[in-house]
């Protein structure tokens, strides 16, 4: 599968990429092109030969035009998450060497100042501060699945102030963000009790990730649970339910609106330092990538991968790998 042995360190001037020139449904506007200019790197950036890239809901929302007020001008190559090999350094880039295997979320400010050239290409550019060395025990596909989701999970837990000995409920525990909230809450933040919701077939996954209580949302309403929690992390836009499951002095964080007070929403600030901080947990296996079993998808099947992601049935992350 996607490994680095094929990587050349001499970047071409053009490459293959998925690109859209108008907003709309992904299936209609996202096109595969074979003669797209490789991005020029700025002084603080590196050029990466993409070995794998993960898809995220924010990608198809962006393609729809949800962020057009703050987005860059079209045409656009989408994609946030990348794992690959450094093939060129900017004049002031000093963190990595050519040949280093790196990964990261290349958009620093969530939905603001999004890059015109994303990760769904053979090559992409990113500021070196957004990247980290890939843990050696992870494949490129596994590494690509992590940055946006894991960083979102971590920053949300930090912002909501989860501390050791507290309880937490995760709404959407089997999704890209939720799978990491469970693991980080348990193994990094020291939560004493982790509860999470998912559909019937995914309850065993929740338990395997560290959930003490796996709740089947098709059978139980979290707002009716007799147990209340110190923290509720809403990863599925259900803050109206989340606020009814939290203790009176508890806190609720969500990653997308609409928001029901006192829940609050945040926008991820991507940084390689978070990936570096979590590297020991990844290398020890305490925190693991969770890949949807339908993938990874070859680059040519990116539209199929997006179609599946948009069903909201994905478990963990959906990854594509643009091997030539």
Short mmCIF file of N, CA and C in Angstrom, two decimals, residues 90-224:
data_model
loop_
_atom_site.label_atom_id
_atom_site.label_comp_id
_atom_site.label_asym_id
_atom_site.label_seq_id
_atom_site.Cartn_x
_atom_site.Cartn_y
_atom_site.Cartn_z
N UNK A 90 11.87 25.60 1.90
CA UNK A 90 11.90 27.03 1.73
C UNK A 90 13.19 27.60 2.27
N UNK A 91 13.50 28.85 1.90
CA UNK A 91 14.80 29.44 2.24
C UNK A 91 15.01 29.58 3.75
N UNK A 92 13.92 29.67 4.53
CA UNK A 92 14.04 29.81 5.97
C UNK A 92 13.51 28.58 6.72
N UNK A 93 13.24 27.51 6.01
CA UNK A 93 12.75 26.28 6.64
C UNK A 93 13.94 25.48 7.18
N UNK A 94 13.91 25.17 8.47
CA UNK A 94 15.04 24.50 9.10
C UNK A 94 14.63 23.32 9.99
N UNK A 95 13.33 23.08 10.12
CA UNK A 95 12.83 22.05 11.03
C UNK A 95 13.03 20.65 10.46
N UNK A 96 12.96 20.51 9.14
CA UNK A 96 13.03 19.21 8.50
C UNK A 96 14.14 19.17 7.47
N UNK A 97 14.47 17.95 7.06
CA UNK A 97 15.43 17.71 5.99
C UNK A 97 14.72 17.06 4.81
N UNK A 98 15.29 17.21 3.64
CA UNK A 98 14.74 16.51 2.48
C UNK A 98 14.80 15.01 2.74
N UNK A 99 13.68 14.35 2.48
CA UNK A 99 13.58 12.92 2.74
C UNK A 99 12.87 12.58 4.04
N UNK A 100 12.63 13.59 4.88
CA UNK A 100 11.91 13.33 6.14
C UNK A 100 10.46 12.95 5.85
N UNK A 101 9.95 12.00 6.61
CA UNK A 101 8.55 11.59 6.52
C UNK A 101 7.74 12.40 7.53
N UNK A 102 6.78 13.17 7.04
CA UNK A 102 6.05 14.11 7.88
C UNK A 102 4.55 13.94 7.72
N UNK A 103 3.81 14.56 8.64
CA UNK A 103 2.35 14.58 8.52
C UNK A 103 1.82 15.83 9.21
N UNK A 104 0.59 16.22 8.86
CA UNK A 104 0.00 17.40 9.48
C UNK A 104 -1.27 17.84 8.77
N UNK A 105 -1.92 18.82 9.39
CA UNK A 105 -3.08 19.52 8.83
C UNK A 105 -2.54 20.84 8.29
N UNK A 106 -2.60 21.04 6.98
CA UNK A 106 -1.90 22.16 6.37
C UNK A 106 -2.66 23.49 6.45
N UNK A 107 -3.91 23.48 6.95
CA UNK A 107 -4.66 24.72 7.12
C UNK A 107 -4.65 25.13 8.59
N UNK A 108 -3.99 26.22 8.88
CA UNK A 108 -3.70 26.59 10.26
C UNK A 108 -4.92 27.07 11.04
N UNK A 109 -5.79 27.82 10.38
CA UNK A 109 -6.87 28.50 11.10
C UNK A 109 -8.26 27.97 10.78
N UNK A 110 -8.41 26.66 10.81
CA UNK A 110 -9.74 26.09 10.62
C UNK A 110 -10.33 26.42 9.27
N UNK A 111 -11.37 27.25 9.27
CA UNK A 111 -12.05 27.60 8.03
C UNK A 111 -11.68 29.00 7.53
N UNK A 112 -10.62 29.58 8.11
CA UNK A 112 -10.18 30.93 7.73
C UNK A 112 -8.84 30.83 7.02
N UNK A 113 -8.64 31.66 6.00
CA UNK A 113 -7.38 31.68 5.25
C UNK A 113 -7.00 30.28 4.74
N UNK A 114 -7.97 29.59 4.19
CA UNK A 114 -7.73 28.25 3.68
C UNK A 114 -6.80 28.28 2.47
N UNK A 115 -5.98 27.25 2.36
CA UNK A 115 -5.04 27.20 1.25
C UNK A 115 -5.75 26.90 -0.06
N UNK A 116 -5.29 27.58 -1.10
CA UNK A 116 -5.84 27.36 -2.44
C UNK A 116 -5.43 25.99 -2.97
N UNK A 117 -4.27 25.51 -2.52
CA UNK A 117 -3.76 24.22 -2.97
C UNK A 117 -3.65 23.30 -1.77
N UNK A 118 -4.58 22.33 -1.70
CA UNK A 118 -4.65 21.43 -0.56
C UNK A 118 -3.88 20.14 -0.78
N UNK A 119 -4.35 19.07 -0.14
CA UNK A 119 -3.59 17.82 -0.08
C UNK A 119 -4.04 16.75 -1.07
N UNK A 120 -5.11 17.00 -1.82
CA UNK A 120 -5.58 15.99 -2.78
C UNK A 120 -4.85 16.17 -4.11
N UNK A 121 -3.54 15.99 -4.03
CA UNK A 121 -2.65 16.15 -5.17
C UNK A 121 -1.41 15.30 -4.93
N UNK A 122 -0.57 15.20 -5.93
CA UNK A 122 0.67 14.45 -5.76
C UNK A 122 1.69 15.21 -4.92
N UNK A 123 1.60 16.55 -4.96
CA UNK A 123 2.48 17.40 -4.16
C UNK A 123 1.67 18.50 -3.49
N UNK A 124 2.09 18.92 -2.31
CA UNK A 124 1.45 20.04 -1.65
C UNK A 124 2.49 20.78 -0.83
N UNK A 125 2.18 22.03 -0.48
CA UNK A 125 3.10 22.86 0.30
C UNK A 125 2.47 23.17 1.65
N UNK A 126 3.31 23.26 2.67
CA UNK A 126 2.81 23.59 4.01
C UNK A 126 3.90 24.27 4.83
N UNK A 127 3.47 25.16 5.73
CA UNK A 127 4.41 25.76 6.67
C UNK A 127 4.96 24.66 7.57
N UNK A 128 6.24 24.70 7.84
CA UNK A 128 6.84 23.62 8.61
C UNK A 128 6.32 23.57 10.04
N UNK A 129 5.82 24.69 10.57
CA UNK A 129 5.29 24.69 11.95
C UNK A 129 4.01 23.87 12.08
N UNK A 130 3.36 23.56 10.95
CA UNK A 130 2.12 22.79 10.98
C UNK A 130 2.38 21.29 10.92
N UNK A 131 3.62 20.92 10.73
CA UNK A 131 3.97 19.52 10.48
C UNK A 131 4.78 18.91 11.61
N UNK A 132 4.81 17.60 11.64
CA UNK A 132 5.64 16.85 12.59
C UNK A 132 6.17 15.62 11.89
N UNK A 133 7.25 15.07 12.42
CA UNK A 133 7.77 13.83 11.89
C UNK A 133 6.76 12.70 12.11
N UNK A 134 6.56 11.88 11.11
CA UNK A 134 5.63 10.76 11.22
C UNK A 134 6.18 9.73 12.20
N UNK A 135 5.36 9.30 13.17
CA UNK A 135 5.80 8.20 14.04
C UNK A 135 6.18 6.98 13.20
N UNK A 136 7.31 6.37 13.50
CA UNK A 136 7.84 5.30 12.66
C UNK A 136 6.97 4.04 12.69
N UNK A 137 6.17 3.89 13.74
CA UNK A 137 5.32 2.69 13.83
C UNK A 137 4.03 2.82 13.04
N UNK A 138 3.78 3.98 12.45
CA UNK A 138 2.56 4.20 11.68
C UNK A 138 2.84 4.22 10.19
N UNK A 139 1.93 3.67 9.42
CA UNK A 139 2.01 3.78 7.96
C UNK A 139 1.63 5.20 7.56
N UNK A 140 1.89 5.54 6.31
CA UNK A 140 1.49 6.86 5.82
C UNK A 140 -0.03 7.00 5.86
N UNK A 141 -0.75 5.95 5.51
CA UNK A 141 -2.22 6.00 5.54
C UNK A 141 -2.70 6.26 6.97
N UNK A 142 -2.13 5.56 7.93
CA UNK A 142 -2.52 5.76 9.33
C UNK A 142 -2.20 7.18 9.78
N UNK A 143 -1.02 7.66 9.44
CA UNK A 143 -0.61 9.01 9.85
C UNK A 143 -1.50 10.08 9.23
N UNK A 144 -1.85 9.89 7.96
CA UNK A 144 -2.69 10.89 7.29
C UNK A 144 -4.06 11.02 7.94
N UNK A 145 -4.52 9.95 8.58
CA UNK A 145 -5.85 9.97 9.19
C UNK A 145 -5.91 10.81 10.45
N UNK A 146 -4.77 11.18 11.00
CA UNK A 146 -4.74 11.73 12.35
C UNK A 146 -4.87 13.26 12.49
N UNK A 147 -4.15 14.09 11.74
CA UNK A 147 -3.95 15.47 12.18
C UNK A 147 -5.19 16.28 12.51
N UNK A 148 -6.09 16.51 11.56
CA UNK A 148 -7.23 17.38 11.85
C UNK A 148 -8.10 16.80 12.96
N UNK A 149 -8.40 15.51 12.88
CA UNK A 149 -9.31 14.90 13.86
C UNK A 149 -8.67 14.84 15.25
N UNK A 150 -7.43 14.39 15.32
CA UNK A 150 -6.78 14.26 16.62
C UNK A 150 -6.50 15.62 17.25
N UNK A 151 -6.08 16.58 16.43
CA UNK A 151 -5.84 17.92 16.95
C UNK A 151 -7.14 18.58 17.41
N UNK A 152 -8.23 18.34 16.68
CA UNK A 152 -9.53 18.87 17.08
C UNK A 152 -9.96 18.26 18.41
N UNK A 153 -9.78 16.96 18.55
CA UNK A 153 -10.12 16.29 19.81
C UNK A 153 -9.31 16.88 20.96
N UNK A 154 -8.01 17.03 20.74
CA UNK A 154 -7.12 17.51 21.80
C UNK A 154 -7.44 18.95 22.19
N UNK A 155 -7.58 19.83 21.19
CA UNK A 155 -7.84 21.23 21.50
C UNK A 155 -9.19 21.40 22.20
N UNK A 156 -10.19 20.64 21.77
CA UNK A 156 -11.49 20.72 22.42
C UNK A 156 -11.42 20.31 23.89
N UNK A 157 -10.69 19.24 24.17
CA UNK A 157 -10.55 18.78 25.56
C UNK A 157 -9.78 19.80 26.39
N UNK A 158 -8.79 20.45 25.78
CA UNK A 158 -8.07 21.50 26.49
C UNK A 158 -8.98 22.69 26.77
N UNK A 159 -9.71 23.13 25.77
CA UNK A 159 -10.57 24.31 25.92
C UNK A 159 -11.69 24.08 26.93
N UNK A 160 -12.20 22.85 26.98
CA UNK A 160 -13.30 22.57 27.90
C UNK A 160 -12.78 22.28 29.31
N UNK A 161 -11.47 22.14 29.43
CA UNK A 161 -10.86 22.00 30.74
C UNK A 161 -11.03 20.64 31.38
N UNK A 162 -11.06 19.57 30.57
CA UNK A 162 -11.15 18.23 31.17
C UNK A 162 -9.90 17.95 31.99
N UNK A 163 -10.09 17.49 33.22
CA UNK A 163 -8.96 17.19 34.08
C UNK A 163 -9.07 15.78 34.64
N UNK A 164 -7.96 15.29 35.16
CA UNK A 164 -7.90 13.93 35.69
C UNK A 164 -8.98 13.72 36.75
N UNK A 165 -9.64 12.55 36.67
CA UNK A 165 -10.66 12.22 37.65
C UNK A 165 -12.06 12.64 37.26
N UNK A 166 -12.22 13.39 36.17
CA UNK A 166 -13.55 13.83 35.76
C UNK A 166 -14.17 12.83 34.79
N UNK A 167 -15.48 12.96 34.63
CA UNK A 167 -16.22 12.12 33.69
C UNK A 167 -16.52 12.90 32.42
N UNK A 168 -16.65 12.16 31.31
CA UNK A 168 -16.93 12.80 30.03
C UNK A 168 -17.84 11.92 29.19
N UNK A 169 -18.76 12.57 28.47
CA UNK A 169 -19.62 11.91 27.50
C UNK A 169 -19.24 12.42 26.12
N UNK A 170 -19.02 11.50 25.19
CA UNK A 170 -18.66 11.85 23.81
C UNK A 170 -19.83 11.51 22.90
N UNK A 171 -20.41 12.50 22.26
CA UNK A 171 -21.48 12.27 21.29
C UNK A 171 -20.85 12.07 19.92
N UNK A 172 -21.06 10.89 19.34
CA UNK A 172 -20.42 10.56 18.07
C UNK A 172 -19.08 9.92 18.28
N UNK A 173 -19.03 8.92 19.12
CA UNK A 173 -17.77 8.31 19.52
C UNK A 173 -17.08 7.49 18.45
N UNK A 174 -17.78 7.12 17.38
CA UNK A 174 -17.17 6.28 16.35
C UNK A 174 -16.70 7.07 15.14
N UNK A 175 -16.88 8.38 15.16
CA UNK A 175 -16.46 9.21 14.03
C UNK A 175 -15.00 9.59 14.10
N UNK A 176 -14.55 10.37 13.12
CA UNK A 176 -13.15 10.75 13.05
C UNK A 176 -12.66 11.47 14.29
N UNK A 177 -13.42 12.46 14.77
CA UNK A 177 -13.03 13.19 15.97
C UNK A 177 -13.34 12.39 17.23
N UNK A 178 -14.52 11.80 17.27
CA UNK A 178 -14.96 11.10 18.47
C UNK A 178 -14.05 9.96 18.90
N UNK A 179 -13.52 9.21 17.93
CA UNK A 179 -12.63 8.10 18.28
C UNK A 179 -11.39 8.60 19.01
N UNK A 180 -10.96 9.81 18.67
CA UNK A 180 -9.79 10.38 19.34
C UNK A 180 -10.15 11.05 20.66
N UNK A 181 -11.34 11.61 20.76
CA UNK A 181 -11.76 12.18 22.04
C UNK A 181 -11.77 11.09 23.11
N UNK A 182 -12.31 9.93 22.78
CA UNK A 182 -12.34 8.82 23.75
C UNK A 182 -10.93 8.47 24.20
N UNK A 183 -10.04 8.26 23.24
CA UNK A 183 -8.69 7.82 23.57
C UNK A 183 -7.91 8.87 24.35
N UNK A 184 -8.00 10.13 23.91
CA UNK A 184 -7.25 11.19 24.58
C UNK A 184 -7.80 11.46 25.98
N UNK A 185 -9.13 11.45 26.10
CA UNK A 185 -9.73 11.67 27.41
C UNK A 185 -9.25 10.62 28.40
N UNK A 186 -9.19 9.39 27.95
CA UNK A 186 -8.83 8.28 28.83
C UNK A 186 -7.33 8.22 29.12
N UNK A 187 -6.52 8.31 28.07
CA UNK A 187 -5.10 8.00 28.21
C UNK A 187 -4.20 9.22 28.35
N UNK A 188 -4.68 10.40 27.94
CA UNK A 188 -3.85 11.60 28.03
C UNK A 188 -4.35 12.54 29.13
N UNK A 189 -5.66 12.76 29.18
CA UNK A 189 -6.22 13.70 30.16
C UNK A 189 -6.61 13.03 31.48
N UNK A 190 -6.65 11.70 31.51
CA UNK A 190 -6.89 10.99 32.76
C UNK A 190 -8.32 10.98 33.25
N UNK A 191 -9.28 11.00 32.34
CA UNK A 191 -10.69 10.95 32.75
C UNK A 191 -10.96 9.66 33.52
N UNK A 192 -11.77 9.76 34.57
CA UNK A 192 -12.07 8.58 35.39
C UNK A 192 -13.17 7.73 34.77
N UNK A 193 -14.02 8.37 33.96
CA UNK A 193 -15.12 7.64 33.32
C UNK A 193 -15.40 8.27 31.97
N UNK A 194 -15.37 7.43 30.94
CA UNK A 194 -15.62 7.88 29.57
C UNK A 194 -16.84 7.14 29.03
N UNK A 195 -17.85 7.90 28.66
CA UNK A 195 -19.03 7.34 28.00
C UNK A 195 -19.07 7.89 26.58
N UNK A 196 -19.62 7.12 25.65
CA UNK A 196 -19.68 7.56 24.27
C UNK A 196 -20.85 6.92 23.56
N UNK A 197 -21.36 7.61 22.54
CA UNK A 197 -22.49 7.11 21.77
C UNK A 197 -22.05 6.64 20.39
N UNK A 198 -22.79 5.66 19.89
CA UNK A 198 -22.59 5.16 18.53
C UNK A 198 -23.79 4.28 18.19
N UNK A 199 -23.83 3.81 16.94
CA UNK A 199 -24.88 2.88 16.56
C UNK A 199 -24.53 1.48 17.06
N UNK A 200 -25.48 0.58 17.00
CA UNK A 200 -25.36 -0.75 17.62
C UNK A 200 -24.09 -1.49 17.22
N UNK A 201 -23.77 -1.50 15.94
CA UNK A 201 -22.65 -2.28 15.45
C UNK A 201 -21.29 -1.71 15.85
N UNK A 202 -21.26 -0.48 16.35
CA UNK A 202 -19.98 0.16 16.66
C UNK A 202 -19.69 0.26 18.15
N UNK A 203 -20.52 -0.36 18.97
CA UNK A 203 -20.33 -0.25 20.42
C UNK A 203 -19.05 -0.94 20.88
N UNK A 204 -18.71 -2.08 20.26
CA UNK A 204 -17.48 -2.77 20.64
C UNK A 204 -16.26 -1.93 20.31
N UNK A 205 -16.31 -1.17 19.23
CA UNK A 205 -15.21 -0.27 18.89
C UNK A 205 -15.01 0.76 20.01
N UNK A 206 -16.11 1.35 20.49
CA UNK A 206 -16.00 2.33 21.56
C UNK A 206 -15.30 1.75 22.78
N UNK A 207 -15.69 0.53 23.14
CA UNK A 207 -15.08 -0.12 24.31
C UNK A 207 -13.60 -0.38 24.07
N UNK A 208 -13.25 -0.78 22.85
CA UNK A 208 -11.86 -1.07 22.54
C UNK A 208 -10.99 0.18 22.60
N UNK A 209 -11.59 1.34 22.41
CA UNK A 209 -10.85 2.60 22.45
C UNK A 209 -10.71 3.15 23.87
N UNK A 210 -11.46 2.56 24.81
CA UNK A 210 -11.34 3.01 26.19
C UNK A 210 -12.62 3.49 26.83
N UNK A 211 -13.74 3.40 26.11
CA UNK A 211 -15.01 3.85 26.70
C UNK A 211 -15.46 2.88 27.79
N UNK A 212 -15.81 3.42 28.95
CA UNK A 212 -16.33 2.61 30.05
C UNK A 212 -17.81 2.30 29.85
N UNK A 213 -18.49 3.21 29.17
CA UNK A 213 -19.92 3.05 28.90
C UNK A 213 -20.16 3.34 27.43
N UNK A 214 -20.60 2.34 26.67
CA UNK A 214 -20.92 2.49 25.26
C UNK A 214 -22.44 2.57 25.12
N UNK A 215 -22.93 3.67 24.60
CA UNK A 215 -24.37 3.94 24.54
C UNK A 215 -24.86 3.82 23.10
N UNK A 216 -25.85 2.99 22.89
CA UNK A 216 -26.47 2.82 21.57
C UNK A 216 -27.51 3.92 21.38
N UNK A 217 -27.18 4.89 20.53
CA UNK A 217 -28.09 6.03 20.38
C UNK A 217 -29.39 5.65 19.67
N UNK A 218 -29.42 4.46 19.06
CA UNK A 218 -30.68 4.01 18.44
C UNK A 218 -31.64 3.45 19.48
N UNK A 219 -31.12 3.19 20.68
CA UNK A 219 -31.94 2.61 21.75
C UNK A 219 -32.13 3.54 22.94
N UNK A 220 -31.17 4.43 23.17
CA UNK A 220 -31.21 5.31 24.34
C UNK A 220 -31.02 6.77 23.95
N UNK A 221 -31.69 7.65 24.66
CA UNK A 221 -31.52 9.09 24.49
C UNK A 221 -30.59 9.59 25.59
N UNK A 222 -29.49 10.21 25.20
CA UNK A 222 -28.51 10.65 26.21
C UNK A 222 -29.10 11.67 27.17
N UNK A 223 -30.06 12.44 26.69
CA UNK A 223 -30.65 13.46 27.57
C UNK A 223 -31.50 12.84 28.67
N UNK A 224 -31.85 11.56 28.51
CA UNK A 224 -32.67 10.87 29.52
C UNK A 224 -31.84 10.02 30.47
#
